[in-house]
Amino acid sequence: MELTREEQAWLDGRGGEATRLALGLVVRMGELFGAERLLPITQAHIDACLYTNDAGLEFAERFAALGARVRVPTTLNVTARDIRRWEAFRVPPDWAEKSRRLEAAYQGLGCLPTWTCAPYEQGLVPRFGQQVAWGESNAVAYVNTVIGARTNRYADFLDVACAISGRAPAFGLHLDAPRRGQVLVDLRQLPETLRAHPSLYPILGYHIGALTGDRIPVLDGVPPSVRATDLKAFCAAGASSGALALAHVVGVTPEAPTREAAFQGRAPEETLVVTRADLRAARARLSPAPVDGVDFVKLGCPHLSLAEAVEVAERVAGRRVRSGLEFWVSTSRAVAHHLGESGRLAALESAGVRLLTDTCAMTTRIDGWGFTHMLTNSAKQAHYALASGLEATVASLEDCVMYALGDGALEAEEALWER
């Protein structure tokens, strides 16, 4: 690999041991993928800050002990607990303590304690064409697809190494040619009412992710008015059922104003025509059990945006969540702050909604609650709930709230998929 004079000096240890170790990881990974050089990055988003085992803790504390500092603005993904209220969410003390040490280690490196899996909705939002190094699958897919910044799917620890060195290997989605669309996904046979409905996008993402794996789909037929929230749900679902890191949404993705531009003037390798029957089958895989057994309603995977949280607060204002059911909303501390300032946090809590910040039900410990059936608007959340042994049902945000308040049994949601 061709390195600049400065990079070679760092690799030789003249920038300190932490930089030598971090850059060595980046160079080694680049060599494995055939990268010929490194790229300066403008920011990083670290997923390794989530405590899952002691190896991750030892990795972070070793760099902290070496005095490592990140070279670019770096945000932190969710941690493994609600930092201020972990006891109220029944997180075991030993788990909370190791999570605290991990959080401290990364803040010691100079990372920003954003504690959110949706960093693109607040704070450091990159611009079109910028090179970044992001971990967290939904964030990677979103930043490539919606913003048009460039990152590969950085695994835990490599995201840290990129942040400390300020470099990423020049391969994959950092370059032009590998961003070419591969599979045409034709949505034009779907009814306009369905294409305009938010319920479509998590199911569509789940379906497309499973079909395309790590290939790049090009979606033709998405209305230009599609909401960022819906694209967030699409990206998260596609990155859970497959390895979606970039989808070109014709007329929406900045580098895909036309189908031809998305394919860089070449023909698609394959064409998939999506039908309602396909989507009903995907939805059925995510909602295999009758909804009657729901005891846990969960919104916020990825973290709820401020607009989504306001919508929930307004829908539950003056009401109460039905008895025997827990209703949790996961969001960032920044969104929680805005809710508090506007008085909407009180409306949520008065209704019996628990606001879970810094983490989410997928990444913290919920085994102490004994839940059996989750209702969620997130295909990603349902996918991982099913994998962990919970039953799951997917519905729109509106229908999830109605169900939690005892106002409906999801009949309207069912009708949407049959029309």
mmCIF file of C-alpha atoms in Angstrom, residues 76-417:
data_model
loop_
_atom_site.group_PDB
_atom_site.id
_atom_site.type_symbol
_atom_site.label_atom_id
_atom_site.label_comp_id
_atom_site.label_asym_id
_atom_site.label_seq_id
_atom_site.Cartn_x
_atom_site.Cartn_y
_atom_site.Cartn_z
ATOM 1 C CA LEU A 76 -20.891 7.196 19.752
ATOM 2 C CA ASN A 77 -23.583 4.654 18.999
ATOM 3 C CA VAL A 78 -25.941 3.328 21.652
ATOM 4 C CA THR A 79 -24.516 1.971 24.863
ATOM 5 C CA ALA A 80 -25.833 -1.060 26.735
ATOM 6 C CA ARG A 81 -27.938 0.766 29.330
ATOM 7 C CA ASP A 82 -29.993 3.863 29.988
ATOM 8 C CA ILE A 83 -27.115 5.654 31.693
ATOM 9 C CA ARG A 84 -29.171 7.647 34.182
ATOM 10 C CA ARG A 85 -31.983 5.169 34.870
ATOM 11 C CA TRP A 86 -30.544 1.706 34.299
ATOM 12 C CA GLU A 87 -31.885 0.435 37.622
ATOM 13 C CA ALA A 88 -35.449 1.378 36.641
ATOM 14 C CA PHE A 89 -35.019 -0.773 33.541
ATOM 15 C CA ARG A 90 -33.844 -3.745 35.643
ATOM 16 C CA VAL A 91 -30.314 -3.883 34.214
ATOM 17 C CA PRO A 92 -28.032 -6.077 36.379
ATOM 18 C CA PRO A 93 -25.430 -4.041 38.336
ATOM 19 C CA ASP A 94 -22.406 -5.943 36.992
ATOM 20 C CA TRP A 95 -23.578 -5.369 33.424
ATOM 21 C CA ALA A 96 -24.150 -1.680 34.136
ATOM 22 C CA GLU A 97 -20.689 -1.313 35.686
ATOM 23 C CA LYS A 98 -18.863 -2.804 32.702
ATOM 24 C CA SER A 99 -20.941 -0.664 30.403
ATOM 25 C CA ARG A 100 -19.963 2.395 32.458
ATOM 26 C CA ARG A 101 -16.273 1.546 32.090
ATOM 27 C CA LEU A 102 -16.654 1.163 28.334
ATOM 28 C CA GLU A 103 -18.488 4.489 28.064
ATOM 29 C CA ALA A 104 -15.728 6.175 30.073
ATOM 30 C CA ALA A 105 -13.001 4.680 27.914
ATOM 31 C CA TYR A 106 -14.457 6.029 24.681
ATOM 32 C CA GLN A 107 -15.182 9.435 26.136
ATOM 33 C CA GLY A 108 -11.553 9.438 27.278
ATOM 34 C CA LEU A 109 -10.565 9.072 23.628
ATOM 35 C CA GLY A 110 -12.395 12.313 22.873
ATOM 36 C CA CYS A 111 -15.550 10.769 21.377
ATOM 37 C CA LEU A 112 -18.831 12.676 21.648
ATOM 38 C CA PRO A 113 -21.355 10.949 23.949
ATOM 39 C CA THR A 114 -24.298 11.095 21.552
ATOM 40 C CA TRP A 115 -25.449 7.549 22.435
ATOM 41 C CA THR A 116 -27.664 7.137 19.409
ATOM 42 C CA CYS A 117 -27.905 4.740 16.471
ATOM 43 C CA ALA A 118 -29.335 7.549 14.300
ATOM 44 C CA PRO A 119 -26.450 10.065 14.292
ATOM 45 C CA TYR A 120 -27.610 11.364 10.922
ATOM 46 C CA GLU A 121 -30.577 13.044 12.622
ATOM 47 C CA GLN A 122 -28.593 15.310 14.901
ATOM 48 C CA GLY A 123 -25.239 16.876 15.516
ATOM 49 C CA LEU A 124 -22.505 15.893 13.099
ATOM 50 C CA VAL A 125 -24.271 15.185 9.825
ATOM 51 C CA PRO A 126 -21.858 14.704 6.909
ATOM 52 C CA ARG A 127 -22.371 16.262 3.493
ATOM 53 C CA PHE A 128 -22.810 14.605 0.111
ATOM 54 C CA GLY A 129 -19.561 13.043 -1.114
ATOM 55 C CA GLN A 130 -17.654 13.256 2.170
ATOM 56 C CA GLN A 131 -15.560 10.265 3.240
ATOM 57 C CA VAL A 132 -16.491 8.983 6.708
ATOM 58 C CA ALA A 133 -15.979 5.790 8.719
ATOM 59 C CA TRP A 134 -19.195 4.667 10.363
ATOM 60 C CA GLY A 135 -20.182 1.574 12.259
ATOM 61 C CA GLU A 136 -23.840 0.569 12.999
ATOM 62 C CA SER A 137 -25.577 -1.047 10.068
ATOM 63 C CA ASN A 138 -28.637 1.212 9.768
ATOM 64 C CA ALA A 139 -26.497 4.356 9.958
ATOM 65 C CA VAL A 140 -24.139 3.078 7.270
ATOM 66 C CA ALA A 141 -27.014 2.289 4.911
ATOM 67 C CA TYR A 142 -28.686 5.633 5.598
ATOM 68 C CA VAL A 143 -25.616 7.819 5.160
ATOM 69 C CA ASN A 144 -24.738 6.165 1.851
ATOM 70 C CA THR A 145 -28.315 6.007 0.550
ATOM 71 C CA VAL A 146 -29.934 9.229 1.694
ATOM 72 C CA ILE A 147 -27.075 11.659 2.283
ATOM 73 C CA GLY A 148 -24.606 10.333 -0.267
ATOM 74 C CA ALA A 149 -21.596 10.442 2.054
ATOM 75 C CA ARG A 150 -19.292 7.447 1.662
ATOM 76 C CA THR A 151 -18.454 4.671 4.078
ATOM 77 C CA ASN A 152 -18.060 0.934 4.140
ATOM 78 C CA ARG A 153 -19.751 -1.158 6.823
ATOM 79 C CA TYR A 154 -17.091 -0.753 9.482
ATOM 80 C CA ALA A 155 -17.013 -3.507 12.031
ATOM 81 C CA ASP A 156 -16.463 -2.949 15.732
ATOM 82 C CA PHE A 157 -12.841 -1.987 16.518
ATOM 83 C CA LEU A 158 -12.029 -1.038 12.928
ATOM 84 C CA ASP A 159 -14.318 1.976 13.345
ATOM 85 C CA VAL A 160 -12.236 2.909 16.392
ATOM 86 C CA ALA A 161 -8.986 2.460 14.485
ATOM 87 C CA CYS A 162 -10.255 4.736 11.706
ATOM 88 C CA ALA A 163 -11.272 7.401 14.239
ATOM 89 C CA ILE A 164 -7.865 7.368 15.966
ATOM 90 C CA SER A 165 -5.866 7.399 12.728
ATOM 91 C CA GLY A 166 -8.252 9.677 10.808
ATOM 92 C CA ARG A 167 -7.877 7.352 7.838
ATOM 93 C CA ALA A 168 -9.894 4.702 6.019
ATOM 94 C CA PRO A 169 -8.654 2.274 3.379
ATOM 95 C CA ALA A 170 -9.621 3.307 -0.180
ATOM 96 C CA PHE A 171 -11.796 0.417 -1.268
ATOM 97 C CA GLY A 172 -15.462 -0.517 -1.620
ATOM 98 C CA LEU A 173 -18.081 2.179 -1.168
ATOM 99 C CA HIS A 174 -15.456 4.871 -0.674
ATOM 100 C CA LEU A 175 -14.805 4.707 -4.449
ATOM 101 C CA ASP A 176 -16.986 5.515 -7.467
ATOM 102 C CA ALA A 177 -17.132 2.218 -9.384
ATOM 103 C CA PRO A 178 -18.137 -0.028 -6.440
ATOM 104 C CA ARG A 179 -21.126 2.252 -5.817
ATOM 105 C CA ARG A 180 -22.705 1.231 -9.136
ATOM 106 C CA GLY A 181 -26.176 -0.254 -8.792
ATOM 107 C CA GLN A 182 -26.452 -3.979 -9.465
ATOM 108 C CA VAL A 183 -30.089 -5.073 -9.040
ATOM 109 C CA LEU A 184 -33.082 -3.177 -10.395
ATOM 110 C CA VAL A 185 -36.035 -3.309 -8.003
ATOM 111 C CA ASP A 186 -39.180 -2.315 -9.856
ATOM 112 C CA LEU A 187 -41.924 -1.086 -7.514
ATOM 113 C CA ARG A 188 -44.203 0.421 -10.122
ATOM 114 C CA GLN A 189 -46.726 -2.424 -9.989
ATOM 115 C CA LEU A 190 -47.514 -1.649 -6.371
ATOM 116 C CA PRO A 191 -50.554 0.574 -5.750
ATOM 117 C CA GLU A 192 -49.728 4.236 -5.212
ATOM 118 C CA THR A 193 -51.524 4.131 -1.865
ATOM 119 C CA LEU A 194 -49.125 1.476 -0.640
ATOM 120 C CA ARG A 195 -46.029 3.196 -2.046
ATOM 121 C CA ALA A 196 -47.044 6.363 -0.212
ATOM 122 C CA HIS A 197 -47.743 4.604 3.089
ATOM 123 C CA PRO A 198 -45.093 4.449 5.844
ATOM 124 C CA SER A 199 -45.963 0.815 6.549
ATOM 125 C CA LEU A 200 -44.414 -0.192 3.228
ATOM 126 C CA TYR A 201 -40.816 0.761 3.918
ATOM 127 C CA PRO A 202 -39.742 -1.497 6.785
ATOM 128 C CA ILE A 203 -41.344 -4.486 5.050
ATOM 129 C CA LEU A 204 -39.853 -3.532 1.678
ATOM 130 C CA GLY A 205 -36.403 -3.145 3.221
ATOM 131 C CA TYR A 206 -36.709 -6.529 4.894
ATOM 132 C CA HIS A 207 -37.752 -8.139 1.605
ATOM 133 C CA ILE A 208 -35.065 -6.454 -0.496
ATOM 134 C CA GLY A 209 -32.288 -7.060 2.019
ATOM 135 C CA ALA A 210 -32.986 -10.788 2.023
ATOM 136 C CA LEU A 211 -33.058 -10.955 -1.784
ATOM 137 C CA THR A 212 -30.042 -8.826 -2.635
ATOM 138 C CA GLY A 213 -27.629 -9.705 0.188
ATOM 139 C CA ASP A 214 -24.605 -7.424 -0.210
ATOM 140 C CA ARG A 215 -25.454 -6.312 -3.762
ATOM 141 C CA ILE A 216 -26.579 -2.737 -4.401
ATOM 142 C CA PRO A 217 -30.286 -2.411 -5.263
ATOM 143 C CA VAL A 218 -31.742 0.393 -7.374
ATOM 144 C CA LEU A 219 -35.336 1.196 -6.394
ATOM 145 C CA ASP A 220 -37.539 2.546 -9.163
ATOM 146 C CA GLY A 221 -41.015 3.700 -8.160
ATOM 147 C CA VAL A 222 -40.483 5.340 -4.780
ATOM 148 C CA PRO A 223 -42.354 8.669 -4.670
ATOM 149 C CA PRO A 224 -39.929 11.641 -4.555
ATOM 150 C CA SER A 225 -41.910 12.848 -1.545
ATOM 151 C CA VAL A 226 -40.868 9.817 0.529
ATOM 152 C CA ARG A 227 -40.043 10.845 4.093
ATOM 153 C CA ALA A 228 -36.589 10.504 5.591
ATOM 154 C CA THR A 229 -38.236 8.521 8.384
ATOM 155 C CA ASP A 230 -39.449 5.936 5.892
ATOM 156 C CA LEU A 231 -36.018 5.639 4.298
ATOM 157 C CA LYS A 232 -34.586 5.163 7.778
ATOM 158 C CA ALA A 233 -36.938 2.229 8.329
ATOM 159 C CA PHE A 234 -36.076 0.796 4.896
ATOM 160 C CA CYS A 235 -32.328 0.996 5.478
ATOM 161 C CA ALA A 236 -32.496 -0.535 8.950
ATOM 162 C CA ALA A 237 -34.590 -3.461 7.744
ATOM 163 C CA GLY A 238 -32.424 -4.152 4.698
ATOM 164 C CA ALA A 239 -29.309 -4.140 6.827
ATOM 165 C CA SER A 240 -30.822 -6.706 9.199
ATOM 166 C CA SER A 241 -32.230 -9.245 6.735
ATOM 167 C CA GLY A 242 -29.244 -8.787 4.393
ATOM 168 C CA ALA A 243 -26.064 -6.734 4.208
ATOM 169 C CA LEU A 244 -27.503 -3.574 2.710
ATOM 170 C CA ALA A 245 -24.997 -0.719 2.861
ATOM 171 C CA LEU A 246 -26.197 1.360 -0.082
ATOM 172 C CA ALA A 247 -29.434 1.463 -2.075
ATOM 173 C CA HIS A 248 -29.992 3.880 -4.905
ATOM 174 C CA VAL A 249 -33.499 5.304 -4.680
ATOM 175 C CA VAL A 250 -34.041 6.839 -8.104
ATOM 176 C CA GLY A 251 -34.821 10.525 -7.770
ATOM 177 C CA VAL A 252 -33.956 10.566 -4.068
ATOM 178 C CA THR A 253 -30.372 9.328 -3.591
ATOM 179 C CA PRO A 254 -28.132 12.292 -4.517
ATOM 180 C CA GLU A 255 -25.977 10.332 -6.978
ATOM 181 C CA ALA A 256 -28.994 8.576 -8.563
ATOM 182 C CA PRO A 257 -31.175 11.257 -10.187
ATOM 183 C CA THR A 258 -32.010 8.724 -12.907
ATOM 184 C CA ARG A 259 -31.953 4.954 -13.271
ATOM 185 C CA GLU A 260 -29.087 5.274 -15.759
ATOM 186 C CA ALA A 261 -27.016 7.275 -13.316
ATOM 187 C CA ALA A 262 -27.616 4.685 -10.595
ATOM 188 C CA PHE A 263 -26.247 1.946 -12.836
ATOM 189 C CA GLN A 264 -23.443 4.221 -14.111
ATOM 190 C CA GLY A 265 -24.655 3.654 -17.680
ATOM 191 C CA ARG A 266 -24.569 -0.145 -17.513
ATOM 192 C CA ALA A 267 -27.372 -2.714 -17.528
ATOM 193 C CA PRO A 268 -28.624 -4.211 -14.239
ATOM 194 C CA GLU A 269 -27.379 -7.674 -13.369
ATOM 195 C CA GLU A 270 -30.905 -8.696 -12.372
ATOM 196 C CA THR A 271 -34.392 -7.215 -12.245
ATOM 197 C CA LEU A 272 -36.829 -7.887 -9.416
ATOM 198 C CA VAL A 273 -40.482 -6.896 -9.756
ATOM 199 C CA VAL A 274 -41.981 -6.508 -6.284
ATOM 200 C CA THR A 275 -45.630 -7.497 -5.811
ATOM 201 C CA ARG A 276 -48.037 -7.220 -2.920
ATOM 202 C CA ALA A 277 -47.859 -10.984 -2.538
ATOM 203 C CA ASP A 278 -44.078 -10.729 -2.016
ATOM 204 C CA LEU A 279 -44.548 -8.108 0.660
ATOM 205 C CA ARG A 280 -47.366 -9.948 2.405
ATOM 206 C CA ALA A 281 -45.079 -12.982 2.642
ATOM 207 C CA ALA A 282 -42.240 -10.882 4.087
ATOM 208 C CA ARG A 283 -44.616 -9.304 6.562
ATOM 209 C CA ALA A 284 -45.944 -12.696 7.603
ATOM 210 C CA ARG A 285 -42.398 -13.866 8.373
ATOM 211 C CA LEU A 286 -42.015 -10.927 10.748
ATOM 212 C CA SER A 287 -45.452 -11.304 12.349
ATOM 213 C CA PRO A 288 -46.017 -15.038 12.729
ATOM 214 C CA ALA A 289 -48.223 -15.016 15.860
ATOM 215 C CA PRO A 290 -51.717 -13.617 16.576
ATOM 216 C CA VAL A 291 -51.537 -10.076 17.934
ATOM 217 C CA ASP A 292 -53.704 -10.948 20.940
ATOM 218 C CA GLY A 293 -50.685 -11.879 23.033
ATOM 219 C CA VAL A 294 -48.874 -8.544 22.805
ATOM 220 C CA ASP A 295 -47.520 -7.401 26.173
ATOM 221 C CA PHE A 296 -44.771 -5.055 24.974
ATOM 222 C CA VAL A 297 -45.072 -2.167 22.497
ATOM 223 C CA LYS A 298 -41.715 -0.828 21.418
ATOM 224 C CA LEU A 299 -40.976 2.133 19.118
ATOM 225 C CA GLY A 300 -37.592 3.542 18.231
ATOM 226 C CA CYS A 301 -35.448 1.142 16.256
ATOM 227 C CA PRO A 302 -33.536 3.020 14.961
ATOM 228 C CA HIS A 303 -33.963 5.720 17.578
ATOM 229 C CA LEU A 304 -37.073 7.812 17.185
ATOM 230 C CA SER A 305 -36.503 11.204 15.592
ATOM 231 C CA LEU A 306 -37.826 14.319 17.294
ATOM 232 C CA ALA A 307 -40.694 14.514 14.782
ATOM 233 C CA GLU A 308 -41.675 10.891 15.443
ATOM 234 C CA ALA A 309 -41.451 11.375 19.210
ATOM 235 C CA VAL A 310 -43.633 14.484 19.021
ATOM 236 C CA GLU A 311 -46.191 12.510 17.018
ATOM 237 C CA VAL A 312 -46.299 9.808 19.687
ATOM 238 C CA ALA A 313 -46.601 12.387 22.479
ATOM 239 C CA GLU A 314 -49.504 14.115 20.756
ATOM 240 C CA ARG A 315 -51.300 10.822 20.135
ATOM 241 C CA VAL A 316 -51.079 9.713 23.783
ATOM 242 C CA ALA A 317 -51.693 13.103 25.416
ATOM 243 C CA GLY A 318 -54.448 12.817 28.031
ATOM 244 C CA ARG A 319 -54.689 9.036 27.630
ATOM 245 C CA ARG A 320 -53.321 5.980 29.453
ATOM 246 C CA VAL A 321 -51.600 2.898 28.119
ATOM 247 C CA ARG A 322 -53.810 -0.151 28.615
ATOM 248 C CA SER A 323 -53.102 -2.139 31.769
ATOM 249 C CA GLY A 324 -50.921 -5.228 31.551
ATOM 250 C CA LEU A 325 -48.890 -3.765 28.708
ATOM 251 C CA GLU A 326 -45.519 -1.974 28.658
ATOM 252 C CA PHE A 327 -44.993 0.789 26.075
ATOM 253 C CA TRP A 328 -41.373 1.873 25.534
ATOM 254 C CA VAL A 329 -39.972 4.544 23.244
ATOM 255 C CA SER A 330 -36.236 4.484 22.477
ATOM 256 C CA THR A 331 -34.592 7.709 21.472
ATOM 257 C CA SER A 332 -31.519 9.799 22.016
ATOM 258 C CA ARG A 333 -30.880 11.963 25.030
ATOM 259 C CA ALA A 334 -30.943 15.007 22.727
ATOM 260 C CA VAL A 335 -34.484 14.216 21.582
ATOM 261 C CA ALA A 336 -35.506 13.547 25.183
ATOM 262 C CA HIS A 337 -34.169 16.973 26.123
ATOM 263 C CA HIS A 338 -36.291 18.668 23.453
ATOM 264 C CA LEU A 339 -39.336 16.691 24.595
ATOM 265 C CA GLY A 340 -38.737 17.850 28.136
ATOM 266 C CA GLU A 341 -38.308 21.484 27.146
ATOM 267 C CA SER A 342 -41.578 21.440 25.222
ATOM 268 C CA GLY A 343 -43.588 19.663 27.916
ATOM 269 C CA ARG A 344 -44.160 16.606 25.756
ATOM 270 C CA LEU A 345 -42.045 14.345 27.935
ATOM 271 C CA ALA A 346 -44.554 14.865 30.733
ATOM 272 C CA ALA A 347 -47.390 13.932 28.376
ATOM 273 C CA LEU A 348 -45.630 10.694 27.482
ATOM 274 C CA GLU A 349 -44.885 9.767 31.072
ATOM 275 C CA SER A 350 -48.384 10.681 32.254
ATOM 276 C CA ALA A 351 -49.757 8.272 29.683
ATOM 277 C CA GLY A 352 -47.546 5.486 31.009
ATOM 278 C CA VAL A 353 -44.974 5.529 28.194
ATOM 279 C CA ARG A 354 -41.399 4.791 29.299
ATOM 280 C CA LEU A 355 -38.716 6.801 27.507
ATOM 281 C CA LEU A 356 -35.561 4.709 27.121
ATOM 282 C CA THR A 357 -32.525 6.798 26.202
ATOM 283 C CA ASP A 358 -28.866 6.049 25.404
ATOM 284 C CA THR A 359 -29.688 2.445 24.478
ATOM 285 C CA CYS A 360 -32.588 0.350 23.136
ATOM 286 C CA ALA A 361 -34.384 -2.891 23.890
ATOM 287 C CA MET A 362 -32.153 -4.742 21.430
ATOM 288 C CA THR A 363 -28.945 -3.795 23.159
ATOM 289 C CA THR A 364 -29.791 -3.563 26.840
ATOM 290 C CA ARG A 365 -30.962 -6.330 29.183
ATOM 291 C CA ILE A 366 -34.737 -6.910 29.069
ATOM 292 C CA ASP A 367 -34.719 -10.529 30.210
ATOM 293 C CA GLY A 368 -35.805 -9.419 33.695
ATOM 294 C CA TRP A 369 -39.172 -8.273 32.341
ATOM 295 C CA GLY A 370 -40.382 -11.621 31.001
ATOM 296 C CA PHE A 371 -41.977 -10.186 27.847
ATOM 297 C CA THR A 372 -43.520 -12.655 25.420
ATOM 298 C CA HIS A 373 -44.794 -10.667 22.401
ATOM 299 C CA MET A 374 -43.490 -7.366 21.002
ATOM 300 C CA LEU A 375 -45.476 -4.996 18.781
ATOM 301 C CA THR A 376 -43.222 -2.605 16.877
ATOM 302 C CA ASN A 377 -43.089 -0.432 13.776
ATOM 303 C CA SER A 378 -39.543 -1.658 13.047
ATOM 304 C CA ALA A 379 -38.801 -4.682 10.877
ATOM 305 C CA LYS A 380 -35.266 -4.656 12.291
ATOM 306 C CA GLN A 381 -36.591 -4.788 15.842
ATOM 307 C CA ALA A 382 -39.005 -7.601 14.965
ATOM 308 C CA HIS A 383 -36.252 -9.553 13.203
ATOM 309 C CA TYR A 384 -34.023 -9.540 16.265
ATOM 310 C CA ALA A 385 -36.903 -10.061 18.679
ATOM 311 C CA LEU A 386 -37.858 -13.252 16.865
ATOM 312 C CA ALA A 387 -34.235 -14.377 16.890
ATOM 313 C CA SER A 388 -34.121 -13.902 20.667
ATOM 314 C CA GLY A 389 -37.257 -15.971 21.283
ATOM 315 C CA LEU A 390 -39.907 -13.224 21.556
ATOM 316 C CA GLU A 391 -42.983 -13.252 19.380
ATOM 317 C CA ALA A 392 -43.285 -10.138 17.218
ATOM 318 C CA THR A 393 -45.791 -8.181 15.163
ATOM 319 C CA VAL A 394 -44.990 -5.257 12.855
ATOM 320 C CA ALA A 395 -47.434 -2.381 12.327
ATOM 321 C CA SER A 396 -47.254 1.333 11.617
ATOM 322 C CA LEU A 397 -46.354 3.798 14.346
ATOM 323 C CA GLU A 398 -49.934 5.036 14.374
ATOM 324 C CA ASP A 399 -51.370 1.552 14.791
ATOM 325 C CA CYS A 400 -48.839 0.633 17.466
ATOM 326 C CA VAL A 401 -49.953 3.657 19.502
ATOM 327 C CA MET A 402 -53.633 2.889 18.938
ATOM 328 C CA TYR A 403 -53.123 -0.671 20.082
ATOM 329 C CA ALA A 404 -51.248 0.443 23.181
ATOM 330 C CA LEU A 405 -54.136 2.758 24.095
ATOM 331 C CA GLY A 406 -56.731 0.081 23.448
ATOM 332 C CA ASP A 407 -58.183 1.864 20.423
ATOM 333 C CA GLY A 408 -57.834 -0.826 17.803
ATOM 334 C CA ALA A 409 -56.719 -4.305 16.871
ATOM 335 C CA LEU A 410 -54.783 -3.419 13.699
ATOM 336 C CA GLU A 411 -57.676 -4.042 11.261
ATOM 337 C CA ALA A 412 -56.814 -0.924 9.241
ATOM 338 C CA GLU A 413 -53.245 -2.157 8.956
ATOM 339 C CA GLU A 414 -54.422 -5.497 7.604
ATOM 340 C CA ALA A 415 -56.666 -3.874 5.029
ATOM 341 C CA LEU A 416 -53.792 -1.827 3.629
ATOM 342 C CA TRP A 417 -51.967 -4.956 2.510
#
